[in-house]
């Protein structure tokens, strides 16, 4: 069963006011509990009873909102991807028409998301193997939509001659992979601040697509 953001209890995380703005994730209590458990123990290592206890619910009470552990995973991934896509689309829209500005915006958006929503991003990357076949294509469609945003910008920049890479599609995928990887190691309380990391990674991303402006 797929649980859409509109059917979840509480506010979805895609109702953003600014794509750079991050507070605590606005997840319904069952999904917040599932996220915590999945991040700690993995999907298969987590029991419904554990999730219910973390959410301060009985197991029947949890099932009232989400009828299975799979529906919790799907509901969590749905909210994660709609948030990511909304932020990326807003960033690109506000950047204007120039490929370089759009590229910087989407890279920064990806980096910020994978820094400030690292647990959600981590679960989304590692638990794709645990998604039921009935939902897998839909979830992969969300991921593809995000990748195509970056692909289109890099291809436009290559066509315009501002990106000199000979392999724009490969470069685009490499940039996305680099941004996604931040979720596996970045600590918001660590020595490297968010703005410094973004500055460094924007330079690396520009180097990857061959922009020397």
PDB file of C-alpha atoms in Angstrom:
ATOM      1  CA  UNK A   1       0.000   0.000   0.000  1.00  0.00           C
ATOM      2  CA  UNK A   2       1.307   3.460  -0.897  1.00  0.00           C
ATOM      3  CA  UNK A   3       0.616   6.240   1.560  1.00  0.00           C
ATOM      4  CA  UNK A   4       0.672   9.646  -0.094  1.00  0.00           C
ATOM      5  CA  UNK A   5       1.649  12.840   1.752  1.00  0.00           C
ATOM      6  CA  UNK A   6      -1.953  14.030   1.712  1.00  0.00           C
ATOM      7  CA  UNK A   7      -3.140  10.911   3.496  1.00  0.00           C
ATOM      8  CA  UNK A   8      -0.473  10.960   6.195  1.00  0.00           C
ATOM      9  CA  UNK A   9      -1.271  12.209   9.655  1.00  0.00           C
ATOM     10  CA  UNK A  10       0.224  15.659  10.177  1.00  0.00           C
ATOM     11  CA  UNK A  11       1.916  18.094   7.826  1.00  0.00           C
ATOM     12  CA  UNK A  12       4.000  16.841   4.924  1.00  0.00           C
ATOM     13  CA  UNK A  13       7.552  18.066   4.489  1.00  0.00           C
ATOM     14  CA  UNK A  14       7.009  19.344   0.943  1.00  0.00           C
ATOM     15  CA  UNK A  15       5.217  22.524   2.074  1.00  0.00           C
ATOM     16  CA  UNK A  16       8.439  24.549   1.894  1.00  0.00           C
ATOM     17  CA  UNK A  17       8.668  28.326   2.169  1.00  0.00           C
ATOM     18  CA  UNK A  18      12.216  28.571   0.808  1.00  0.00           C
ATOM     19  CA  UNK A  19      14.397  25.899  -0.675  1.00  0.00           C
ATOM     20  CA  UNK A  20      17.324  26.827   1.567  1.00  0.00           C
ATOM     21  CA  UNK A  21      15.196  26.803   4.719  1.00  0.00           C
ATOM     22  CA  UNK A  22      15.512  23.759   6.950  1.00  0.00           C
ATOM     23  CA  UNK A  23      14.147  23.119  10.399  1.00  0.00           C
ATOM     24  CA  UNK A  24      13.235  19.837  11.966  1.00  0.00           C
ATOM     25  CA  UNK A  25      11.514  17.459   9.496  1.00  0.00           C
ATOM     26  CA  UNK A  26       7.746  17.823   9.757  1.00  0.00           C
ATOM     27  CA  UNK A  27       6.970  14.136   9.729  1.00  0.00           C
ATOM     28  CA  UNK A  28       3.925  12.450  11.270  1.00  0.00           C
ATOM     29  CA  UNK A  29       4.899  10.692  14.499  1.00  0.00           C
ATOM     30  CA  UNK A  30       4.744   7.152  13.024  1.00  0.00           C
ATOM     31  CA  UNK A  31       7.007   8.151  10.128  1.00  0.00           C
ATOM     32  CA  UNK A  32       9.427   9.983  12.416  1.00  0.00           C
ATOM     33  CA  UNK A  33       9.640   6.837  14.539  1.00  0.00           C
ATOM     34  CA  UNK A  34      10.092   4.642  11.465  1.00  0.00           C
ATOM     35  CA  UNK A  35      12.844   6.919  10.147  1.00  0.00           C
ATOM     36  CA  UNK A  36      14.719   6.724  13.435  1.00  0.00           C
ATOM     37  CA  UNK A  37      14.428   2.934  13.568  1.00  0.00           C
ATOM     38  CA  UNK A  38      15.261   2.332   9.898  1.00  0.00           C
ATOM     39  CA  UNK A  39      18.320   4.607  10.134  1.00  0.00           C
ATOM     40  CA  UNK A  40      19.558   2.726  13.208  1.00  0.00           C
ATOM     41  CA  UNK A  41      18.691  -0.873  12.368  1.00  0.00           C
ATOM     42  CA  UNK A  42      17.664  -1.011   8.710  1.00  0.00           C
ATOM     43  CA  UNK A  43      14.250  -1.930   7.392  1.00  0.00           C
ATOM     44  CA  UNK A  44      14.584  -5.665   7.920  1.00  0.00           C
ATOM     45  CA  UNK A  45      16.127  -5.210  11.352  1.00  0.00           C
ATOM     46  CA  UNK A  46      13.208  -3.107  12.584  1.00  0.00           C
ATOM     47  CA  UNK A  47       9.991  -4.473  14.031  1.00  0.00           C
ATOM     48  CA  UNK A  48       6.574  -2.831  13.926  1.00  0.00           C
ATOM     49  CA  UNK A  49       6.518  -3.096  17.705  1.00  0.00           C
ATOM     50  CA  UNK A  50       9.713  -1.043  17.917  1.00  0.00           C
ATOM     51  CA  UNK A  51       8.273   1.660  15.651  1.00  0.00           C
ATOM     52  CA  UNK A  52       5.042   1.775  17.662  1.00  0.00           C
ATOM     53  CA  UNK A  53       6.979   2.146  20.920  1.00  0.00           C
ATOM     54  CA  UNK A  54       9.076   4.997  19.512  1.00  0.00           C
ATOM     55  CA  UNK A  55       5.882   6.730  18.334  1.00  0.00           C
ATOM     56  CA  UNK A  56       4.208   6.218  21.735  1.00  0.00           C
ATOM     57  CA  UNK A  57       1.488   4.157  20.095  1.00  0.00           C
ATOM     58  CA  UNK A  58       0.158   0.660  20.535  1.00  0.00           C
ATOM     59  CA  UNK A  59       0.682  -1.678  17.599  1.00  0.00           C
ATOM     60  CA  UNK A  60      -3.064  -1.533  16.736  1.00  0.00           C
ATOM     61  CA  UNK A  61      -2.857   2.258  17.046  1.00  0.00           C
ATOM     62  CA  UNK A  62       0.043   2.346  14.607  1.00  0.00           C
ATOM     63  CA  UNK A  63      -1.815   0.088  12.196  1.00  0.00           C
ATOM     64  CA  UNK A  64      -4.727   2.527  12.291  1.00  0.00           C
ATOM     65  CA  UNK A  65      -2.535   5.018  10.433  1.00  0.00           C
ATOM     66  CA  UNK A  66      -0.204   2.692   8.533  1.00  0.00           C
ATOM     67  CA  UNK A  67      -1.373  -0.882   7.958  1.00  0.00           C
ATOM     68  CA  UNK A  68       2.089  -2.403   7.539  1.00  0.00           C
ATOM     69  CA  UNK A  69       5.795  -1.780   7.933  1.00  0.00           C
ATOM     70  CA  UNK A  70       5.982  -1.512   4.150  1.00  0.00           C
ATOM     71  CA  UNK A  71       3.421   1.305   4.125  1.00  0.00           C
ATOM     72  CA  UNK A  72       5.574   3.163   6.660  1.00  0.00           C
ATOM     73  CA  UNK A  73       8.612   2.849   4.397  1.00  0.00           C
ATOM     74  CA  UNK A  74       6.632   3.957   1.366  1.00  0.00           C
ATOM     75  CA  UNK A  75       5.068   6.884   3.214  1.00  0.00           C
ATOM     76  CA  UNK A  76       8.480   8.018   4.412  1.00  0.00           C
ATOM     77  CA  UNK A  77      10.054   7.762   0.962  1.00  0.00           C
ATOM     78  CA  UNK A  78       7.111   9.585  -0.610  1.00  0.00           C
ATOM     79  CA  UNK A  79       7.514  12.565   1.712  1.00  0.00           C
ATOM     80  CA  UNK A  80      11.279  12.543   1.288  1.00  0.00           C
ATOM     81  CA  UNK A  81      11.146  12.648  -2.500  1.00  0.00           C
ATOM     82  CA  UNK A  82       8.357  15.237  -2.760  1.00  0.00           C
ATOM     83  CA  UNK A  83      10.362  17.508  -0.456  1.00  0.00           C
ATOM     84  CA  UNK A  84      13.567  17.038  -2.466  1.00  0.00           C
ATOM     85  CA  UNK A  85      11.855  17.596  -5.806  1.00  0.00           C
ATOM     86  CA  UNK A  86       9.982  20.683  -4.614  1.00  0.00           C
ATOM     87  CA  UNK A  87      13.202  22.247  -3.341  1.00  0.00           C
ATOM     88  CA  UNK A  88      15.103  21.461  -6.542  1.00  0.00           C
ATOM     89  CA  UNK A  89      12.337  22.848  -8.748  1.00  0.00           C
ATOM     90  CA  UNK A  90      12.128  26.032  -6.696  1.00  0.00           C
ATOM     91  CA  UNK A  91      15.899  26.493  -6.747  1.00  0.00           C
ATOM     92  CA  UNK A  92      16.056  26.131 -10.532  1.00  0.00           C
ATOM     93  CA  UNK A  93      13.061  28.413 -11.067  1.00  0.00           C
ATOM     94  CA  UNK A  94      14.569  31.190  -8.960  1.00  0.00           C
ATOM     95  CA  UNK A  95      17.969  30.898 -10.661  1.00  0.00           C
ATOM     96  CA  UNK A  96      16.779  32.269 -13.998  1.00  0.00           C
ATOM     97  CA  UNK A  97      17.479  31.014 -17.498  1.00  0.00           C
ATOM     98  CA  UNK A  98      21.272  30.718 -17.572  1.00  0.00           C
ATOM     99  CA  UNK A  99      22.593  27.126 -17.362  1.00  0.00           C
ATOM    100  CA  UNK A 100      25.429  28.031 -14.975  1.00  0.00           C
ATOM    101  CA  UNK A 101      23.075  29.718 -12.501  1.00  0.00           C
ATOM    102  CA  UNK A 102      20.652  26.805 -12.731  1.00  0.00           C
ATOM    103  CA  UNK A 103      23.479  24.322 -12.260  1.00  0.00           C
ATOM    104  CA  UNK A 104      24.799  26.070  -9.162  1.00  0.00           C
ATOM    105  CA  UNK A 105      21.284  26.243  -7.739  1.00  0.00           C
ATOM    106  CA  UNK A 106      20.402  22.593  -8.230  1.00  0.00           C
ATOM    107  CA  UNK A 107      23.785  21.447  -6.890  1.00  0.00           C
ATOM    108  CA  UNK A 108      23.389  23.626  -3.803  1.00  0.00           C
ATOM    109  CA  UNK A 109      19.851  22.350  -3.321  1.00  0.00           C
ATOM    110  CA  UNK A 110      20.998  18.737  -3.521  1.00  0.00           C
ATOM    111  CA  UNK A 111      23.825  19.394  -1.091  1.00  0.00           C
ATOM    112  CA  UNK A 112      21.642  21.158   1.453  1.00  0.00           C
ATOM    113  CA  UNK A 113      19.026  18.423   1.316  1.00  0.00           C
ATOM    114  CA  UNK A 114      21.574  15.675   1.848  1.00  0.00           C
ATOM    115  CA  UNK A 115      23.127  17.598   4.727  1.00  0.00           C
ATOM    116  CA  UNK A 116      19.948  18.584   6.543  1.00  0.00           C
ATOM    117  CA  UNK A 117      17.818  15.553   5.677  1.00  0.00           C
ATOM    118  CA  UNK A 118      20.668  13.056   5.843  1.00  0.00           C
ATOM    119  CA  UNK A 119      18.709  10.334   7.672  1.00  0.00           C
ATOM    120  CA  UNK A 120      15.863  10.466   5.159  1.00  0.00           C
ATOM    121  CA  UNK A 121      18.313  10.519   2.263  1.00  0.00           C
ATOM    122  CA  UNK A 122      20.267   7.620   3.749  1.00  0.00           C
ATOM    123  CA  UNK A 123      17.161   5.469   4.180  1.00  0.00           C
ATOM    124  CA  UNK A 124      16.002   6.384   0.679  1.00  0.00           C
ATOM    125  CA  UNK A 125      19.308   5.257  -0.812  1.00  0.00           C
ATOM    126  CA  UNK A 126      19.875   2.104   1.214  1.00  0.00           C
ATOM    127  CA  UNK A 127      16.341   0.723   1.456  1.00  0.00           C
ATOM    128  CA  UNK A 128      15.394   0.795  -2.217  1.00  0.00           C
ATOM    129  CA  UNK A 129      16.087  -2.956  -2.035  1.00  0.00           C
ATOM    130  CA  UNK A 130      13.295  -3.271   0.552  1.00  0.00           C
ATOM    131  CA  UNK A 131      10.534  -1.586  -1.464  1.00  0.00           C
ATOM    132  CA  UNK A 132       7.721  -3.797  -2.735  1.00  0.00           C
ATOM    133  CA  UNK A 133       7.663  -4.262  -6.494  1.00  0.00           C
ATOM    134  CA  UNK A 134       4.306  -2.491  -6.682  1.00  0.00           C
ATOM    135  CA  UNK A 135       5.880   0.760  -5.484  1.00  0.00           C
ATOM    136  CA  UNK A 136       9.409   0.380  -6.849  1.00  0.00           C
ATOM    137  CA  UNK A 137       8.730   1.872 -10.293  1.00  0.00           C
ATOM    138  CA  UNK A 138       7.016   4.895  -8.766  1.00  0.00           C
ATOM    139  CA  UNK A 139       9.906   5.549  -6.410  1.00  0.00           C
ATOM    140  CA  UNK A 140      12.495   5.106  -9.154  1.00  0.00           C
ATOM    141  CA  UNK A 141      10.430   7.542 -11.215  1.00  0.00           C
ATOM    142  CA  UNK A 142      10.911  10.173  -8.507  1.00  0.00           C
ATOM    143  CA  UNK A 143      14.656   9.568  -8.472  1.00  0.00           C
ATOM    144  CA  UNK A 144      14.824   9.715 -12.260  1.00  0.00           C
ATOM    145  CA  UNK A 145      12.891  12.994 -12.267  1.00  0.00           C
ATOM    146  CA  UNK A 146      15.509  14.520  -9.972  1.00  0.00           C
ATOM    147  CA  UNK A 147      18.354  13.222 -12.115  1.00  0.00           C
ATOM    148  CA  UNK A 148      16.750  14.468 -15.327  1.00  0.00           C
ATOM    149  CA  UNK A 149      16.669  17.991 -13.869  1.00  0.00           C
ATOM    150  CA  UNK A 150      20.440  17.917 -13.539  1.00  0.00           C
ATOM    151  CA  UNK A 151      20.898  16.174 -16.896  1.00  0.00           C
ATOM    152  CA  UNK A 152      18.859  18.797 -18.739  1.00  0.00           C
ATOM    153  CA  UNK A 153      20.843  21.662 -17.224  1.00  0.00           C
ATOM    154  CA  UNK A 154      24.221  20.107 -17.992  1.00  0.00           C
ATOM    155  CA  UNK A 155      23.172  19.230 -21.541  1.00  0.00           C
ATOM    156  CA  UNK A 156      21.927  22.787 -22.083  1.00  0.00           C
ATOM    157  CA  UNK A 157      25.217  24.158 -20.792  1.00  0.00           C
ATOM    158  CA  UNK A 158      27.182  21.824 -23.041  1.00  0.00           C
ATOM    159  CA  UNK A 159      25.084  22.813 -26.062  1.00  0.00           C
ATOM    160  CA  UNK A 160      25.685  26.482 -25.238  1.00  0.00           C
ATOM    161  CA  UNK A 161      29.422  25.887 -24.938  1.00  0.00           C
ATOM    162  CA  UNK A 162      29.684  26.968 -21.297  1.00  0.00           C
ATOM    163  CA  UNK A 163      30.329  23.413 -20.085  1.00  0.00           C
ATOM    164  CA  UNK A 164      33.189  21.758 -21.921  1.00  0.00           C
ATOM    165  CA  UNK A 165      32.916  18.179 -20.713  1.00  0.00           C
ATOM    166  CA  UNK A 166      32.928  15.653 -23.530  1.00  0.00           C
ATOM    167  CA  UNK A 167      30.556  13.465 -21.543  1.00  0.00           C
ATOM    168  CA  UNK A 168      27.756  15.690 -20.206  1.00  0.00           C
ATOM    169  CA  UNK A 169      25.418  12.896 -19.152  1.00  0.00           C
ATOM    170  CA  UNK A 170      28.162  11.028 -17.308  1.00  0.00           C
ATOM    171  CA  UNK A 171      29.316  14.273 -15.688  1.00  0.00           C
ATOM    172  CA  UNK A 172      25.762  14.997 -14.581  1.00  0.00           C
ATOM    173  CA  UNK A 173      25.421  11.600 -12.930  1.00  0.00           C
ATOM    174  CA  UNK A 174      28.812  12.020 -11.239  1.00  0.00           C
ATOM    175  CA  UNK A 175      27.772  15.372  -9.778  1.00  0.00           C
ATOM    176  CA  UNK A 176      24.515  13.963  -8.423  1.00  0.00           C
ATOM    177  CA  UNK A 177      26.296  10.976  -6.900  1.00  0.00           C
ATOM    178  CA  UNK A 178      28.787  13.299  -5.216  1.00  0.00           C
ATOM    179  CA  UNK A 179      25.980  15.359  -3.685  1.00  0.00           C
ATOM    180  CA  UNK A 180      24.024  12.305  -2.528  1.00  0.00           C
ATOM    181  CA  UNK A 181      27.138  10.888  -0.879  1.00  0.00           C
ATOM    182  CA  UNK A 182      27.273  13.803   1.559  1.00  0.00           C
ATOM    183  CA  UNK A 183      24.449  12.170   3.523  1.00  0.00           C
ATOM    184  CA  UNK A 184      26.754   9.325   4.553  1.00  0.00           C
ATOM    185  CA  UNK A 185      29.315  11.462   6.366  1.00  0.00           C
ATOM    186  CA  UNK A 186      28.339  15.098   6.900  1.00  0.00           C
ATOM    187  CA  UNK A 187      27.746  16.294  10.467  1.00  0.00           C
ATOM    188  CA  UNK A 188      26.009  19.662  10.856  1.00  0.00           C
ATOM    189  CA  UNK A 189      27.844  20.085  14.178  1.00  0.00           C
ATOM    190  CA  UNK A 190      31.233  19.188  12.710  1.00  0.00           C
ATOM    191  CA  UNK A 191      34.186  21.439  11.909  1.00  0.00           C
ATOM    192  CA  UNK A 192      33.202  21.986   8.260  1.00  0.00           C
ATOM    193  CA  UNK A 193      30.289  24.409   8.047  1.00  0.00           C
ATOM    194  CA  UNK A 194      27.506  24.062   5.518  1.00  0.00           C
ATOM    195  CA  UNK A 195      28.456  27.150   3.506  1.00  0.00           C
ATOM    196  CA  UNK A 196      32.102  26.112   3.286  1.00  0.00           C
ATOM    197  CA  UNK A 197      31.180  22.621   2.136  1.00  0.00           C
ATOM    198  CA  UNK A 198      28.812  24.038  -0.477  1.00  0.00           C
ATOM    199  CA  UNK A 199      31.505  26.389  -1.745  1.00  0.00           C
ATOM    200  CA  UNK A 200      34.002  23.537  -2.111  1.00  0.00           C
ATOM    201  CA  UNK A 201      31.538  21.167  -3.728  1.00  0.00           C
ATOM    202  CA  UNK A 202      30.240  23.786  -6.140  1.00  0.00           C
ATOM    203  CA  UNK A 203      33.815  24.180  -7.379  1.00  0.00           C
ATOM    204  CA  UNK A 204      34.187  20.416  -7.688  1.00  0.00           C
ATOM    205  CA  UNK A 205      30.869  20.208  -9.534  1.00  0.00           C
ATOM    206  CA  UNK A 206      31.867  22.988 -11.939  1.00  0.00           C
ATOM    207  CA  UNK A 207      35.179  21.241 -12.567  1.00  0.00           C
ATOM    208  CA  UNK A 208      33.328  18.024 -13.329  1.00  0.00           C
ATOM    209  CA  UNK A 209      31.198  19.623 -16.060  1.00  0.00           C
ATOM    210  CA  UNK A 210      34.116  21.676 -17.384  1.00  0.00           C
ATOM    211  CA  UNK A 211      33.069  25.195 -16.451  1.00  0.00           C
ATOM    212  CA  UNK A 212      35.994  27.599 -16.151  1.00  0.00           C
ATOM    213  CA  UNK A 213      34.188  30.933 -16.071  1.00  0.00           C
TER     214      UNK A 213
END
